[in-house]
């Protein structure tokens, strides 16, 4: 069928169904994965692509920004393994940061979908495995120290597993059983995607995905172009500062040019790449630029290759946003997550009623606990917990909500079963949201106790230690992040510390920035915040000039 022959009702039904295919495959991945990073924290992505490696449908859970990378990754794999070389039952994997999602722990897979010996599409996934070897810390100065680098290589060929490759890979990670379990979960997700895709073609009478792919991509591109065209032409700028490493701040310079129905985001002038793992590959930079623009301008249309076509992302080669191989990139999120803030601060002038203030979790604070449990078996757990989101023109920022990563915190019970840790406290962090007409979302305080019976390693990867989440249009910044051990010492958010047996550490996550002048906040909202414990009376007086006994606007 030609795309013009697909009537609107049929297109809506078919489009919904292919998205459901990606969602079902994603559910399979989550329910069969071994590690809590996938099962509890949703650090994965699943997409269905056409025969040339362009996304048709993307799962709606997981890490949404990764979806923008999956097509680029698949087309890179096809450059090594051209379309004519694929067979049913093939599977190519890679974790090359310049091909896949930007750092080594994310393993990407691509498998073909054949119908009657004709290649009609691909399924691609990316998932964060619990260990990738190496010595991941901020002292690492090159990629090779961060873990095992896997170039695009066939894990399966015509249904036969490449055990030699797999054994070599698993011999270089600390948790081979968990890693293999997660790889097998990805394989299971691919099988579900393949079977459901073939069922779709059979049920609809389509020979392949050519017509549907063209139709949904054209629709997504058209809507995005209309949204861009509604912004006045011009150049919109911002500059963000991050804590950097060893006291050397990094700068993100952002210039967004709107010309008709297209947009260019140029990061020229940003800091050069550094000898620590906060560098980004251009894939990652592009993904975390396009995603916040997509949800700002067109939050309703289902994402696919067409959504990204009107937006070009530029960064100087050798900069912190387009690092050269073999730069370390382990903690690339500490730079990449800030791009949403840079984009929204730049567009605040043009779209003041739609942007949000900086989020405390942009970038996210990640904490890895590793060591040996009471049974002397090794364990490794990465805590994915959320900070406060920035406020908007319509409402206060969401508290303890991940943005822009969409990763989940997971249940405490599941984490405690997996690792010899006891979570003594997990609660909202009072006074952490930035003041404004609308208050920034609250961060949280988490106290973790080591019950392993021996010291553990605590690796901290965070920012917002000196540069808070900024407010917008007069809103004030949120509170900074901090980590305090039970001896009273504060730890750098880019450090590795030992946690003694029975020792405790308190992790305080940053608050989001406020929106608008604090003087315009409704007094009943301030009184409600005090009643709910979101702010103290002292902070209400300092930020808003509000006395607890004063009459509210509602009264």
Short mmCIF file of N, CA and C in Angstrom, two decimals, residues 179-251:
data_model
loop_
_atom_site.label_atom_id
_atom_site.label_comp_id
_atom_site.label_asym_id
_atom_site.label_seq_id
_atom_site.Cartn_x
_atom_site.Cartn_y
_atom_site.Cartn_z
N UNK A 179 24.87 -10.48 34.34
CA UNK A 179 25.03 -9.88 33.00
C UNK A 179 24.45 -10.81 31.94
N UNK A 180 24.76 -12.11 32.04
CA UNK A 180 24.21 -13.06 31.07
C UNK A 180 22.68 -13.10 31.17
N UNK A 181 22.15 -13.06 32.37
CA UNK A 181 20.70 -13.03 32.53
C UNK A 181 20.07 -11.84 31.85
N UNK A 182 20.72 -10.68 31.96
CA UNK A 182 20.18 -9.48 31.30
C UNK A 182 20.31 -9.56 29.79
N UNK A 183 21.41 -10.12 29.29
CA UNK A 183 21.56 -10.30 27.85
C UNK A 183 20.48 -11.24 27.31
N UNK A 184 20.22 -12.30 28.05
CA UNK A 184 19.17 -13.23 27.62
C UNK A 184 17.79 -12.58 27.67
N UNK A 185 17.60 -11.66 28.63
CA UNK A 185 16.32 -10.93 28.68
C UNK A 185 16.16 -10.05 27.44
N UNK A 186 17.24 -9.45 26.99
CA UNK A 186 17.17 -8.67 25.75
C UNK A 186 16.83 -9.58 24.56
N UNK A 187 17.46 -10.76 24.51
CA UNK A 187 17.16 -11.71 23.44
C UNK A 187 15.67 -12.08 23.45
N UNK A 188 15.13 -12.31 24.64
CA UNK A 188 13.71 -12.65 24.77
C UNK A 188 12.83 -11.51 24.26
N UNK A 189 13.21 -10.27 24.58
CA UNK A 189 12.44 -9.12 24.11
C UNK A 189 12.47 -9.04 22.58
N UNK A 190 13.62 -9.31 22.00
CA UNK A 190 13.73 -9.29 20.54
C UNK A 190 12.84 -10.35 19.90
N UNK A 191 12.78 -11.52 20.52
CA UNK A 191 11.95 -12.59 19.97
C UNK A 191 10.48 -12.20 19.99
N UNK A 192 10.04 -11.58 21.09
CA UNK A 192 8.65 -11.11 21.17
C UNK A 192 8.38 -10.06 20.10
N UNK A 193 9.30 -9.12 19.96
CA UNK A 193 9.12 -8.06 18.96
C UNK A 193 9.03 -8.66 17.55
N UNK A 194 9.89 -9.61 17.24
CA UNK A 194 9.89 -10.24 15.92
C UNK A 194 8.57 -10.97 15.66
N UNK A 195 8.13 -11.77 16.62
CA UNK A 195 6.91 -12.55 16.42
C UNK A 195 5.69 -11.65 16.27
N UNK A 196 5.60 -10.63 17.11
CA UNK A 196 4.45 -9.72 17.04
C UNK A 196 4.47 -8.88 15.75
N UNK A 197 5.66 -8.53 15.30
CA UNK A 197 5.77 -7.77 14.05
C UNK A 197 5.29 -8.61 12.86
N UNK A 198 5.66 -9.88 12.84
CA UNK A 198 5.21 -10.76 11.76
C UNK A 198 3.70 -10.99 11.83
N UNK A 199 3.16 -11.11 13.05
CA UNK A 199 1.71 -11.25 13.20
C UNK A 199 1.00 -10.01 12.66
N UNK A 200 1.57 -8.84 12.93
CA UNK A 200 0.98 -7.59 12.44
C UNK A 200 0.93 -7.59 10.91
N UNK A 201 2.04 -7.94 10.27
CA UNK A 201 2.08 -7.95 8.81
C UNK A 201 1.07 -8.95 8.24
N UNK A 202 0.98 -10.11 8.88
CA UNK A 202 0.03 -11.12 8.40
C UNK A 202 -1.41 -10.64 8.56
N UNK A 203 -1.72 -10.05 9.71
CA UNK A 203 -3.09 -9.62 9.98
C UNK A 203 -3.52 -8.46 9.08
N UNK A 204 -2.59 -7.58 8.75
CA UNK A 204 -2.94 -6.38 8.00
C UNK A 204 -2.78 -6.56 6.49
N UNK A 205 -2.14 -7.64 6.09
CA UNK A 205 -1.95 -7.87 4.66
C UNK A 205 -0.82 -7.07 4.05
N UNK A 206 0.03 -6.47 4.87
CA UNK A 206 1.20 -5.74 4.38
C UNK A 206 2.35 -6.71 4.14
N UNK A 207 3.08 -6.52 3.06
CA UNK A 207 4.24 -7.37 2.79
C UNK A 207 5.42 -6.97 3.67
N UNK A 208 5.51 -5.68 4.01
CA UNK A 208 6.61 -5.17 4.83
C UNK A 208 6.13 -3.90 5.53
N UNK A 209 7.08 -3.17 6.11
CA UNK A 209 6.73 -1.96 6.87
C UNK A 209 6.93 -0.68 6.07
N UNK A 210 7.18 -0.79 4.77
CA UNK A 210 7.54 0.39 3.99
C UNK A 210 6.46 1.48 4.04
N UNK A 211 5.23 1.11 3.74
CA UNK A 211 4.17 2.10 3.69
C UNK A 211 3.85 2.68 5.07
N UNK A 212 3.72 1.81 6.06
CA UNK A 212 3.41 2.28 7.41
C UNK A 212 4.53 3.16 7.95
N UNK A 213 5.76 2.72 7.73
CA UNK A 213 6.91 3.50 8.20
C UNK A 213 6.89 4.90 7.60
N UNK A 214 6.69 5.00 6.30
CA UNK A 214 6.66 6.31 5.66
C UNK A 214 5.51 7.17 6.19
N UNK A 215 4.36 6.55 6.44
CA UNK A 215 3.20 7.31 6.90
C UNK A 215 3.39 7.86 8.31
N UNK A 216 3.82 7.02 9.24
CA UNK A 216 3.96 7.49 10.63
C UNK A 216 5.11 8.47 10.77
N UNK A 217 6.18 8.26 10.01
CA UNK A 217 7.30 9.20 10.08
C UNK A 217 6.91 10.55 9.49
N UNK A 218 6.15 10.54 8.41
CA UNK A 218 5.69 11.79 7.81
C UNK A 218 4.78 12.56 8.76
N UNK A 219 3.88 11.85 9.44
CA UNK A 219 2.99 12.51 10.40
C UNK A 219 3.78 13.12 11.55
N UNK A 220 4.71 12.34 12.11
CA UNK A 220 5.49 12.84 13.25
C UNK A 220 6.34 14.04 12.85
N UNK A 221 6.93 13.98 11.67
CA UNK A 221 7.76 15.10 11.21
C UNK A 221 6.91 16.34 10.97
N UNK A 222 5.73 16.16 10.37
CA UNK A 222 4.86 17.31 10.09
C UNK A 222 4.45 18.03 11.36
N UNK A 223 4.06 17.27 12.38
CA UNK A 223 3.64 17.89 13.64
C UNK A 223 4.79 18.63 14.29
N UNK A 224 5.98 18.03 14.28
CA UNK A 224 7.13 18.70 14.88
C UNK A 224 7.48 19.97 14.11
N UNK A 225 7.41 19.93 12.80
CA UNK A 225 7.72 21.14 12.03
C UNK A 225 6.70 22.25 12.28
N UNK A 226 5.45 21.89 12.40
CA UNK A 226 4.43 22.90 12.72
C UNK A 226 4.70 23.54 14.09
N UNK A 227 5.13 22.73 15.05
CA UNK A 227 5.42 23.26 16.39
C UNK A 227 6.62 24.19 16.36
N UNK A 228 7.64 23.84 15.60
CA UNK A 228 8.82 24.71 15.49
C UNK A 228 8.46 26.00 14.78
N UNK A 229 7.66 25.90 13.74
CA UNK A 229 7.27 27.08 12.97
C UNK A 229 6.49 28.09 13.80
N UNK A 230 5.85 27.64 14.87
CA UNK A 230 5.09 28.55 15.74
C UNK A 230 6.00 29.39 16.64
N UNK A 231 7.28 29.05 16.72
CA UNK A 231 8.24 29.84 17.50
C UNK A 231 8.77 30.96 16.62
N UNK A 232 8.83 32.19 17.10
CA UNK A 232 9.39 33.27 16.28
C UNK A 232 10.82 32.96 15.84
N UNK A 233 11.13 33.20 14.59
CA UNK A 233 12.49 32.99 14.10
C UNK A 233 13.47 33.81 14.93
N UNK A 234 14.65 33.26 15.14
CA UNK A 234 15.66 33.97 15.90
C UNK A 234 16.66 33.02 16.52
N UNK A 235 17.59 33.60 17.27
CA UNK A 235 18.60 32.81 17.98
C UNK A 235 18.38 33.01 19.47
N UNK A 236 18.24 31.92 20.18
CA UNK A 236 17.97 31.96 21.62
C UNK A 236 19.14 31.29 22.34
N UNK A 237 19.67 31.96 23.36
CA UNK A 237 20.92 31.51 23.97
C UNK A 237 20.79 31.28 25.47
N UNK A 238 21.67 30.41 25.96
CA UNK A 238 21.82 30.21 27.41
C UNK A 238 23.23 29.68 27.67
N UNK A 239 23.60 29.71 28.93
CA UNK A 239 24.89 29.14 29.35
C UNK A 239 24.73 28.50 30.71
N UNK A 240 25.13 27.24 30.81
CA UNK A 240 25.02 26.50 32.06
C UNK A 240 26.41 26.19 32.59
N UNK A 241 26.52 26.17 33.92
CA UNK A 241 27.78 25.78 34.56
C UNK A 241 27.55 24.54 35.42
N UNK A 242 28.49 23.61 35.32
CA UNK A 242 28.44 22.40 36.12
C UNK A 242 29.67 22.35 37.02
N UNK A 243 29.59 21.53 38.06
CA UNK A 243 30.69 21.46 39.04
C UNK A 243 31.99 20.99 38.41
N UNK A 244 31.89 20.14 37.38
CA UNK A 244 33.10 19.60 36.78
C UNK A 244 33.80 18.64 37.71
N UNK A 245 35.10 18.49 37.52
CA UNK A 245 35.91 17.56 38.30
C UNK A 245 37.12 18.29 38.85
N UNK A 246 37.45 17.96 40.10
CA UNK A 246 38.63 18.53 40.78
C UNK A 246 38.60 20.06 40.78
N UNK A 247 37.40 20.60 40.97
CA UNK A 247 37.27 22.05 41.10
C UNK A 247 37.25 22.81 39.80
N UNK A 248 37.37 22.13 38.68
CA UNK A 248 37.37 22.79 37.37
C UNK A 248 35.96 22.74 36.78
N UNK A 249 35.25 23.85 36.86
CA UNK A 249 33.90 23.88 36.34
C UNK A 249 33.88 23.68 34.83
N UNK A 250 32.80 23.11 34.33
CA UNK A 250 32.59 22.99 32.90
C UNK A 250 31.42 23.88 32.49
N UNK A 251 31.45 24.29 31.23
CA UNK A 251 30.46 25.23 30.71
C UNK A 251 29.75 24.61 29.52
#
